[in-house]
Coordinates of C-alpha atoms and ligand atoms in Angstrom, one line a residue:
X1 CA 101.8 254.6 36.4
X2 CA 105.4 254.5 35.1
X3 CA 106.5 251.1 33.9
X4 CA 109.9 251.1 35.6
X5 CA 109.8 249.5 39.1
X6 CA 110.2 252.0 41.9
X7 CA 113.3 250.1 43.1
X8 CA 115.6 247.8 41.1
X9 CA 119.1 246.5 41.4
X10 CA 121.9 247.5 39.0
X11 CA 125.7 247.0 39.3
X12 CA 126.0 249.7 42.0
X13 CA 123.0 249.0 44.3
X14 CA 119.3 249.2 44.8
X15 CA 118.4 252.1 42.5
X16 CA 115.4 254.4 42.7
X17 CA 115.4 256.1 39.4
X18 CA 112.4 258.3 40.1
X19 CA 114.1 259.6 43.2
X20 CA 117.7 259.8 41.9
X21 CA 119.3 257.8 44.7
X22 CA 120.5 254.4 45.7
X23 CA 119.6 252.5 48.9
X24 CA 122.6 250.8 50.6
X25 CA 124.8 251.0 47.4
X26 CA 127.7 248.5 47.3
X27 CA 129.7 250.9 45.0
X28 CA 130.2 254.7 45.3
X29 CA 127.2 256.7 44.1
X30 CA 126.1 260.4 44.1
X31 CA 123.3 260.0 46.6
X32 CA 123.1 257.1 49.1
X33 CA 120.2 256.4 51.4
X34 CA 121.4 254.1 54.2
X35 CA 119.4 251.6 56.2
X36 CA 122.1 251.0 58.9
X37 CA 125.8 251.2 59.7
X38 CA 126.9 247.6 59.1
X39 CA 129.7 247.4 56.6
X40 CA 127.7 245.5 53.9
X41 CA 125.0 248.2 53.9
X42 CA 127.0 251.4 54.5
X43 CA 129.9 251.2 52.0
X44 CA 132.5 253.9 51.7
X45 CA 133.0 256.5 48.9
X46 CA 129.6 257.9 48.0
X47 CA 129.3 261.7 47.6
X48 CA 126.3 262.1 50.0
X49 CA 124.6 259.9 52.6
X50 CA 121.2 260.1 54.1
X51 CA 120.2 258.0 57.1
X52 CA 117.9 257.9 60.1
X53 CA 119.0 260.5 62.7
X54 CA 120.1 258.1 65.5
X55 CA 122.3 256.2 63.0
X56 CA 124.4 259.3 62.1
X57 CA 127.1 259.1 64.9
X58 CA 127.7 255.5 64.1
X59 CA 127.8 256.1 60.3
X60 CA 130.3 258.9 60.9
X61 CA 132.5 256.6 62.9
X62 CA 132.4 254.1 60.1
X63 CA 132.6 256.3 57.0
X64 CA 135.0 259.0 58.4
X65 CA 134.8 262.6 59.4
X66 CA 135.0 263.8 55.7
X67 CA 131.9 261.9 54.6
X68 CA 128.8 264.1 53.9
X69 CA 126.1 262.5 56.1
X70 CA 122.7 263.9 56.8
X71 CA 120.1 262.5 59.3
X72 CA 116.3 262.6 59.2
X73 CA 114.2 261.8 62.3
X74 CA 112.2 258.6 62.1
X75 CA 108.9 259.0 60.4
X76 CA 109.7 262.4 58.8
X77 CA 108.9 262.5 55.0
X78 CA 111.6 263.9 52.7
X79 CA 110.9 264.7 49.0
X80 CA 113.6 263.3 46.7
X81 CA 113.0 263.9 43.0
X82 CA 109.6 262.4 42.2
X83 CA 109.3 260.3 45.4
X84 CA 108.8 260.7 49.1
X85 CA 111.3 258.9 51.4
X86 CA 111.0 258.2 55.1
X87 CA 112.9 256.0 57.7
X88 CA 111.1 253.7 60.1
X89 CA 112.7 251.7 63.0
X90 CA 114.0 248.2 62.0
X91 CA 114.9 247.0 65.5
X92 CA 118.2 245.6 64.3
X93 CA 120.8 247.9 65.8
X94 CA 120.8 251.5 67.2
X95 CA 119.4 253.8 64.4
X96 CA 118.7 250.9 62.0
X97 CA 115.9 251.8 59.6
X98 CA 113.5 250.4 57.0
X99 CA 113.3 252.7 54.1
X100 CA 109.8 253.6 52.8
X101 CA 109.6 255.0 49.2
X102 CA 106.3 256.4 47.8
X103 CA 105.5 257.5 44.3
X104 CA 101.9 258.5 43.5
X105 CA 100.3 256.2 46.0
X106 CA 102.5 253.3 45.3
X107 CA 104.5 252.3 48.4
X108 CA 107.7 250.1 48.6
X109 CA 109.5 249.3 51.9
X110 CA 113.1 248.1 52.0
X111 CA 113.5 246.3 55.3
X112 CA 117.3 246.5 55.6
X113 CA 118.2 244.0 58.4
X114 CA 115.5 243.7 61.1
X115 CA 114.3 241.8 64.1
X116 CA 111.1 241.7 66.2
X117 CA 112.5 240.7 69.6
X118 CA 112.8 243.3 72.3
X119 CA 116.2 244.9 72.5
X120 CA 117.1 247.5 75.2
X121 CA 119.7 249.1 73.0
X122 CA 117.7 250.0 69.9
X123 CA 114.3 251.3 68.7
X124 CA 111.4 248.8 68.3
X125 CA 110.6 247.6 64.7
X126 CA 107.6 249.4 63.3
X127 CA 105.3 247.5 60.8
X128 CA 104.8 249.8 57.8
X129 CA 102.0 249.1 55.4
X130 CA 103.2 248.8 51.8
X131 CA 102.5 247.2 48.4
X132 CA 106.0 245.7 47.9
X133 CA 108.2 244.7 50.8
X134 CA 111.8 243.9 50.2
X135 CA 112.8 241.6 53.1
X136 CA 116.0 240.2 54.3
X137 CA 116.0 236.3 54.6
X138 CA 119.1 235.6 56.7
X139 CA 117.4 233.0 58.9
X140 CA 114.4 232.2 56.6
X141 CA 114.2 228.5 57.4
X142 CA 111.7 226.9 59.9
X143 CA 114.6 225.6 62.1
X144 CA 115.5 229.1 63.1
X145 CA 113.4 230.1 66.1
X146 CA 114.8 232.3 68.9
X147 CA 114.4 231.7 72.6
X148 CA 113.3 234.7 74.6
X149 CA 116.2 237.1 75.0
X150 CA 116.1 237.3 78.9
X151 CA 116.5 233.5 79.0
X152 CA 119.6 233.7 76.8
X153 CA 121.0 236.6 78.8
X154 CA 120.6 234.5 81.9
X155 CA 122.5 231.6 80.2
X156 CA 125.3 234.0 79.4
X157 CA 125.4 235.3 82.9
X158 CA 125.4 231.8 84.4
X159 CA 128.2 230.7 82.1
X160 CA 130.3 233.8 83.2
X161 CA 129.5 232.9 86.9
X162 CA 130.6 229.3 86.5
X163 CA 133.8 230.4 84.9
X164 CA 134.4 233.0 87.6
X165 CA 134.1 230.3 90.3
X166 CA 136.6 228.1 88.3
X167 CA 139.0 231.0 87.9
X168 CA 138.7 231.1 84.1
X169 CA 138.1 234.1 81.8
X170 CA 134.9 234.1 79.7
X171 CA 135.7 235.2 76.2
X172 CA 132.5 235.8 74.3
X173 CA 132.7 236.4 70.5
X174 CA 130.1 238.6 68.9
X175 CA 129.7 241.3 66.3
X176 CA 131.4 244.6 67.4
X177 CA 128.4 246.7 66.3
X178 CA 125.0 245.9 67.7
X179 CA 125.4 242.4 69.2
X180 CA 128.1 243.5 71.7
X181 CA 126.1 246.5 72.9
X182 CA 122.9 244.4 73.1
X183 CA 124.7 241.8 75.3
X184 CA 126.1 244.5 77.5
X185 CA 122.6 246.1 77.8
X186 CA 121.0 242.8 78.7
X187 CA 123.7 241.9 81.3
X188 CA 123.2 245.3 82.9
X189 CA 119.8 244.1 84.1
X190 CA 121.6 241.2 85.9
X191 CA 124.8 242.7 87.4
X192 CA 126.7 245.9 87.7
X193 CA 130.1 244.3 87.2
X194 CA 132.3 245.7 84.4
X195 CA 133.4 243.8 81.3
X196 CA 136.5 244.0 79.1
X197 CA 136.1 244.6 75.4
X198 CA 138.2 244.4 72.3
X199 CA 139.5 247.7 70.9
X200 CA 137.1 247.6 68.0
X201 CA 134.0 247.5 70.3
X202 CA 134.7 250.4 72.7
X203 CA 134.2 253.3 70.3
X204 CA 130.8 251.9 69.3
X205 CA 129.9 251.6 73.0
X206 CA 130.7 255.3 73.3
X207 CA 128.2 256.0 70.5
X208 CA 125.5 254.0 72.3
X209 CA 126.3 255.6 75.7
X210 CA 126.0 259.1 74.1
X211 CA 122.6 258.1 72.9
X212 CA 121.6 257.3 76.5
X213 CA 121.7 253.5 76.3
X214 CA 122.4 251.7 79.6
X215 CA 125.1 249.0 79.4
X216 CA 127.7 247.3 81.7
X217 CA 130.7 249.5 82.3
X218 CA 133.5 248.5 79.9
X219 CA 137.3 248.7 79.7
X220 CA 139.2 248.1 76.5
X221 CA 141.6 245.2 76.8
X222 CA 144.3 247.3 75.1
X223 CA 144.3 249.8 78.0
X224 CA 145.1 247.2 80.7
X225 CA 148.6 247.0 82.2
X226 CA 150.9 244.1 81.2
X227 CA 150.3 241.1 83.5
X228 CA 146.6 242.0 84.1
X229 CA 144.8 238.9 85.3
X230 CA 141.6 238.1 83.4
X231 CA 140.6 235.2 85.7
X232 CA 136.9 235.5 86.3
X233 CA 136.4 238.3 83.9
X234 CA 134.1 238.6 80.9
X235 CA 135.7 239.7 77.6
X236 CA 133.8 240.6 74.5
X237 CA 135.6 240.4 71.1
X238 CA 134.7 240.2 67.4
X239 CA 135.0 236.7 65.8
X240 CA 138.0 237.9 63.8
X241 CA 140.0 238.2 67.0
X242 CA 139.6 234.5 67.8
X243 CA 142.6 232.1 67.4
X244 CA 145.0 235.0 67.2
X245 CA 147.9 235.8 69.5
X246 CA 145.5 238.4 71.0
X247 CA 143.8 235.4 72.9
X248 CA 147.0 234.3 74.7
X249 CA 146.9 237.0 77.4
X250 CA 143.7 235.7 78.9
X251 CA 145.2 232.5 80.3
X252 CA 142.7 229.7 81.0
X253 CA 139.5 230.7 79.3
X254 CA 136.2 229.4 78.2
X255 CA 135.1 230.6 74.7
X256 CA 131.6 231.1 73.4
X257 CA 130.0 232.6 70.3
X258 CA 126.7 234.6 70.4
X259 CA 124.9 234.2 67.0
X260 CA 121.7 233.0 65.4
X261 CA 123.8 230.3 63.7
X262 CA 124.4 228.7 67.1
X263 CA 120.9 227.3 66.7
X264 CA 122.5 224.5 64.7
X265 CA 124.6 222.5 67.0
X266 CA 127.2 221.4 64.4
X267 CA 128.2 225.0 63.7
X268 CA 129.5 225.5 67.3
X269 CA 131.5 222.2 67.1
X270 CA 132.9 223.0 63.7
X271 CA 134.0 226.5 64.9
X272 CA 135.5 225.1 68.1
X273 CA 133.8 227.2 70.7
X274 CA 133.1 225.8 74.2
X275 CA 129.6 227.3 74.2
X276 CA 127.1 228.8 71.7
X277 CA 124.4 231.3 72.7
X278 CA 121.5 231.6 70.3
X279 CA 120.9 235.3 70.0
X280 CA 120.4 237.2 66.7
X281 CA 119.7 240.7 65.5
X282 CA 117.7 239.2 62.6
X283 CA 114.1 238.0 62.4
X284 CA 113.6 234.3 62.9
X285 CA 111.2 232.2 60.8
X286 CA 107.9 232.9 62.7
X287 CA 108.7 236.6 63.0
X288 CA 109.4 236.9 59.2
X289 CA 106.0 235.3 58.4
X290 CA 104.2 237.4 61.0
X291 CA 105.7 240.5 59.6
X292 CA 104.5 239.9 56.1
X293 CA 101.0 239.3 57.5
X294 CA 101.0 242.5 59.6
X295 CA 102.1 244.8 56.9
X296 CA 99.7 243.3 54.3
X297 CA 102.1 243.5 51.4
X298 CA 100.8 242.4 48.0
X299 CA 104.3 241.3 47.0
X300 CA 107.4 240.3 48.9
X301 CA 110.9 240.4 47.3
X302 CA 113.5 238.5 49.3
X303 CA 117.3 239.1 49.6
X304 CA 120.1 238.0 52.0
X305 CA 120.6 234.3 52.9
X306 CA 117.7 231.9 52.3
X307 CA 116.0 234.3 49.8
X308 CA 115.1 231.6 47.3
X309 CA 113.5 229.1 49.8
X310 CA 111.5 231.9 51.3
X311 CA 110.2 233.2 48.0
X312 CA 109.2 229.7 47.0
X313 CA 107.4 229.1 50.3
X314 CA 105.4 232.3 49.8
X315 CA 104.6 231.5 46.2
X316 CA 103.3 228.1 47.2
X317 CA 100.9 229.9 49.5
X318 CA 99.6 232.1 46.8
X319 CA 101.6 235.2 47.4
X320 CA 103.4 237.2 44.8
X321 CA 107.1 236.7 45.7
X322 CA 110.5 236.9 44.0
X323 CA 114.2 237.3 44.9
X324 CA 116.5 240.2 44.5
X325 CA 120.2 239.6 44.1
X326 CA 122.4 241.8 46.4
X327 CA 125.8 241.2 48.1
X328 CA 124.3 241.9 51.6
X329 CA 125.6 239.4 54.0
X330 CA 123.1 239.2 56.9
X331 CA 124.8 237.5 59.9
X332 CA 128.0 236.0 58.5
X333 CA 129.6 233.1 60.4
X334 CA 132.7 235.1 60.9
Ligands
ZN1 ZN1 123.0 244.5 59.7
ZN2 ZN1 122.6 242.8 56.2

């Protein structure tokens, strides 16, 4: 067996020398294999991109019409140089994939970002047996445990209802890609009212609708007439829109943030939201540990967030574990 590891980081990204490609490179490269369309994983400027088929429309939206993007169906094996590559659902956002790389019987899986909770807007995570598993560690501390999603969806709906009765707008901050669509998908099980969305969210909703995902009907805030009343309405917006003049048009409003970070009470207070809803597109602590057990990896390499504490925890339990330094961000606070 060759002595170079199948995947290793260099200044451009996670490099597979035997296959002649990078996974989720953070600088432009010749051949990029992409786990999913979030900005810290799908960066601009590479000569060619390969991703799971359902992620292609979103990648195109993010990387531009001129980008060379090819899709491969989930599970299909592609020969690249001396290795075989395949994509497997990560359950994070629509089309998000784990990348499996095999060379002469040795199997590595790069998880990308992943979650194990049910999500009506994306494919379900598939455990893939491997020797080395590169896992994200965004929420890898025992305090991070998610409630069942239908419970959280009901909390969001009840908050909207209470604001409606009080004549207030409900402004819910969440990531434009993935979280917004998941919330709209969950709420569609509770109501058929429509919601307003920030201009950055609507084009992504269109990608999801074209893929056949059911969500609440939405209208972009930017297309409403001047003087539109938002009393009683639900508005979804990315965190970057908060505190700006964009907020003024809503009149009296209750604000909330939907994020895994809302598990820690101080975070909500510090950020000045009226409410926090604990809902994340990343695995929580029990789901991380359960995943390592299910796939039977001999070695786990951790990256994103609490990489070091997670690797230490695994080593203390007799597992081979180490960290991998990458600029991936997981779920940032803003
Ligand atoms: Zn992501
Ligand atoms: Zn990430």
